[in-house]
PDB file of C-alpha atoms in Angstrom:
ATOM      1  CA  ARG A 218      -0.837  31.378  56.495  1.00 57.00           C
ATOM      2  CA  TRP A 219      -2.028  30.573  52.972  1.00 56.00           C
ATOM      3  CA  SER A 220      -4.509  27.769  52.336  1.00 62.00           C
ATOM      4  CA  PRO A 221      -5.594  26.611  48.759  1.00 69.00           C
ATOM      5  CA  PHE A 222      -9.115  26.128  50.258  1.00 76.00           C
ATOM      6  CA  GLY A 223      -9.453  29.625  51.913  1.00 77.00           C
ATOM      7  CA  SER A 224     -12.040  32.300  51.559  1.00 83.00           C
ATOM      8  CA  LEU A 225     -11.635  35.687  49.625  1.00 83.00           C
ATOM      9  CA  PRO A 226     -10.754  37.352  53.168  1.00 86.00           C
ATOM     10  CA  THR A 227      -8.168  34.696  53.711  1.00 83.00           C
ATOM     11  CA  TYR A 228      -6.596  35.282  50.334  1.00 83.00           C
ATOM     12  CA  THR A 229      -6.761  39.157  50.736  1.00 85.00           C
ATOM     13  CA  GLU A 230      -5.090  38.907  54.238  1.00 86.00           C
ATOM     14  CA  TYR A 231      -2.196  36.814  52.797  1.00 84.00           C
ATOM     15  CA  ILE A 232      -1.639  39.010  49.745  1.00 84.00           C
ATOM     16  CA  ARG A 233      -1.562  41.995  52.294  1.00 86.00           C
ATOM     17  CA  SER A 234       1.107  40.352  54.182  1.00 87.00           C
ATOM     18  CA  LEU A 235       3.457  39.916  51.123  1.00 82.00           C
ATOM     19  CA  PRO A 236       6.398  42.467  51.065  1.00 79.00           C
ATOM     20  CA  ILE A 237       5.671  45.534  48.733  1.00 77.00           C
ATOM     21  CA  ASN A 238       9.084  45.347  47.128  1.00 75.00           C
ATOM     22  CA  GLN A 239      10.719  41.897  46.555  1.00 76.00           C
ATOM     23  CA  MET A 240      14.194  41.185  48.013  1.00 79.00           C
ATOM     24  CA  PRO A 241      16.730  41.037  45.129  1.00 79.00           C
ATOM     25  CA  GLU A 242      17.436  37.463  46.004  1.00 77.00           C
ATOM     26  CA  ALA A 243      13.856  36.652  44.497  1.00 74.00           C
ATOM     27  CA  PHE A 244      15.310  37.465  41.112  1.00 77.00           C
ATOM     28  CA  GLY A 245      18.615  35.733  41.348  1.00 80.00           C
ATOM     29  CA  LEU A 246      20.416  38.925  42.240  1.00 80.00           C
ATOM     30  CA  HIS A 247      22.996  39.676  44.884  1.00 82.00           C
ATOM     31  CA  ALA A 248      21.852  41.166  48.161  1.00 78.00           C
ATOM     32  CA  ASN A 249      23.537  44.392  47.281  1.00 84.00           C
ATOM     33  CA  ALA A 250      21.479  44.944  44.230  1.00 83.00           C
ATOM     34  CA  ASN A 251      19.239  47.278  45.929  1.00 82.00           C
ATOM     35  CA  LEU A 252      22.087  49.285  47.353  1.00 84.00           C
ATOM     36  CA  LEU A 253      23.450  49.588  43.739  1.00 86.00           C
ATOM     37  CA  ALA A 254      20.087  50.606  42.292  1.00 85.00           C
ATOM     38  CA  ALA A 255      19.884  53.354  45.201  1.00 87.00           C
ATOM     39  CA  ILE A 256      23.261  54.556  44.463  1.00 91.00           C
ATOM     40  CA  ASN A 257      22.624  54.735  40.374  1.00 91.00           C
ATOM     41  CA  ASP A 258      19.172  56.602  41.129  1.00 91.00           C
ATOM     42  CA  SER A 259      21.265  59.215  43.379  1.00 91.00           C
ATOM     43  CA  MET A 260      23.928  59.676  40.865  1.00 92.00           C
ATOM     44  CA  ARG A 261      21.429  60.226  38.164  1.00 93.00           C
ATOM     45  CA  ILE A 262      19.694  62.802  40.159  1.00 89.00           C
ATOM     46  CA  LEU A 263      23.051  64.645  40.880  1.00 88.00           C
ATOM     47  CA  ARG A 264      23.913  64.449  37.249  1.00 89.00           C
ATOM     48  CA  THR A 265      20.573  66.095  36.275  1.00 88.00           C
ATOM     49  CA  ALA A 266      21.071  68.921  39.087  1.00 83.00           C
ATOM     50  CA  THR A 267      24.639  69.659  38.057  1.00 82.00           C
ATOM     51  CA  SER A 268      23.604  69.840  34.336  1.00 82.00           C
ATOM     52  CA  LEU A 269      21.183  72.505  35.254  1.00 77.00           C
ATOM     53  CA  MET A 270      23.892  74.619  37.114  1.00 74.00           C
ATOM     54  CA  PRO A 271      25.491  77.595  34.831  1.00 65.00           C
ATOM     55  CA  ARG A 272      28.736  76.854  33.330  1.00 68.00           C
ATOM     56  CA  THR A 273      30.620  80.387  33.632  1.00 62.00           C
ATOM     57  CA  GLY A 274      34.340  81.039  33.277  1.00 57.00           C
ATOM     58  CA  GLY A 275      34.023  84.105  35.308  1.00 54.00           C
ATOM     59  CA  GLY A 276      33.282  87.763  34.648  1.00 54.00           C
ATOM     60  CA  ASP A 277      29.877  89.259  34.360  1.00 55.00           C
ATOM     61  CA  GLY A 278      28.430  87.424  31.402  1.00 62.00           C
ATOM     62  CA  GLY A 279      27.395  84.088  33.068  1.00 68.00           C
ATOM     63  CA  GLN A 280      23.576  83.445  33.439  1.00 73.00           C
ATOM     64  CA  SER A 281      22.031  83.116  36.958  1.00 74.00           C
ATOM     65  CA  ALA A 282      21.010  79.570  38.241  1.00 72.00           C
ATOM     66  CA  ASP A 283      17.589  80.750  38.068  1.00 77.00           C
ATOM     67  CA  ARG A 284      17.777  81.728  34.505  1.00 82.00           C
ATOM     68  CA  VAL A 285      19.357  78.526  33.484  1.00 77.00           C
ATOM     69  CA  LEU A 286      16.810  76.506  35.444  1.00 78.00           C
ATOM     70  CA  GLY A 287      13.958  78.661  33.796  1.00 85.00           C
ATOM     71  CA  ASP A 288      15.482  78.250  30.233  1.00 87.00           C
ATOM     72  CA  SER A 289      15.629  74.473  30.741  1.00 84.00           C
ATOM     73  CA  SER A 290      12.263  74.103  32.076  1.00 84.00           C
ATOM     74  CA  THR A 291      10.809  76.047  29.103  1.00 89.00           C
ATOM     75  CA  ARG A 292      12.709  73.791  26.842  1.00 90.00           C
ATOM     76  CA  TYR A 293      11.589  70.557  28.326  1.00 87.00           C
ATOM     77  CA  LEU A 294       7.997  71.495  28.540  1.00 88.00           C
ATOM     78  CA  SER A 295       8.163  72.595  24.859  1.00 90.00           C
ATOM     79  CA  GLU A 296       9.234  68.956  23.803  1.00 89.00           C
ATOM     80  CA  LEU A 297       6.323  67.312  25.851  1.00 88.00           C
ATOM     81  CA  PRO A 298       3.677  65.723  23.622  1.00 86.00           C
ATOM     82  CA  LYS A 299       0.259  67.330  23.872  1.00 85.00           C
ATOM     83  CA  PRO A 300      -2.237  65.589  26.371  1.00 84.00           C
ATOM     84  CA  TYR A 301      -4.784  63.480  24.488  1.00 83.00           C
ATOM     85  CA  ASP A 302      -8.332  63.578  24.847  1.00 86.00           C
ATOM     86  CA  THR A 303      -9.158  60.900  27.546  1.00 83.00           C
ATOM     87  CA  GLU A 304     -12.879  61.276  27.575  1.00 87.00           C
ATOM     88  CA  TYR A 305     -12.977  60.657  23.645  1.00 88.00           C
ATOM     89  CA  VAL A 306     -10.781  57.249  24.126  1.00 80.00           C
ATOM     90  CA  GLU A 307     -13.000  56.158  26.881  1.00 79.00           C
ATOM     91  CA  ALA A 308     -15.985  56.723  24.896  1.00 84.00           C
ATOM     92  CA  LYS A 309     -14.442  55.139  21.776  1.00 83.00           C
ATOM     93  CA  TYR A 310     -12.945  52.263  23.450  1.00 76.00           C
ATOM     94  CA  PRO A 311     -15.005  51.238  26.479  1.00 76.00           C
ATOM     95  CA  VAL A 312     -13.310  48.807  29.017  1.00 75.00           C
ATOM     96  CA  ASP A 313     -14.590  45.441  27.922  1.00 71.00           C
ATOM     97  CA  TYR A 314     -12.544  42.573  29.381  1.00 70.00           C
ATOM     98  CA  ASN A 315     -13.253  40.316  26.301  1.00 74.00           C
ATOM     99  CA  GLU A 316     -11.300  43.162  24.342  1.00 70.00           C
ATOM    100  CA  SER A 317      -7.803  43.379  25.790  1.00 69.00           C
ATOM    101  CA  MET A 318      -6.673  46.264  23.971  1.00 65.00           C
ATOM    102  CA  ASN A 319      -9.583  48.328  24.947  1.00 61.00           C
ATOM    103  CA  THR A 320      -8.584  47.789  28.475  1.00 58.00           C
ATOM    104  CA  VAL A 321      -5.081  48.693  27.823  1.00 61.00           C
ATOM    105  CA  LEU A 322      -5.923  52.070  26.166  1.00 56.00           C
ATOM    106  CA  ASN A 323      -8.113  52.915  29.111  1.00 53.00           C
TER     107      ASN A 323
END
């Protein structure tokens, strides 16, 4: 149980007893909001998987599923931004809790 005059271990124990995922009712949503979110996630995954399947109209000219997946992966990887130099950012903007932007950059 939480007490406004507890010790650090008391607060830590209370925080660990809280649920990791809040129920939708905590945000004024219907109890089925979790179900709807799970369905939407599943549909998005299925749409992505379907978009990677080859679209052939028959005959010998269609690409294999492996080829379509490989081409799509190559295209997506080429569109990713280049990784930035984290060591440079950490050196230039050290964590300083008086400078909130430095904390965000790290």
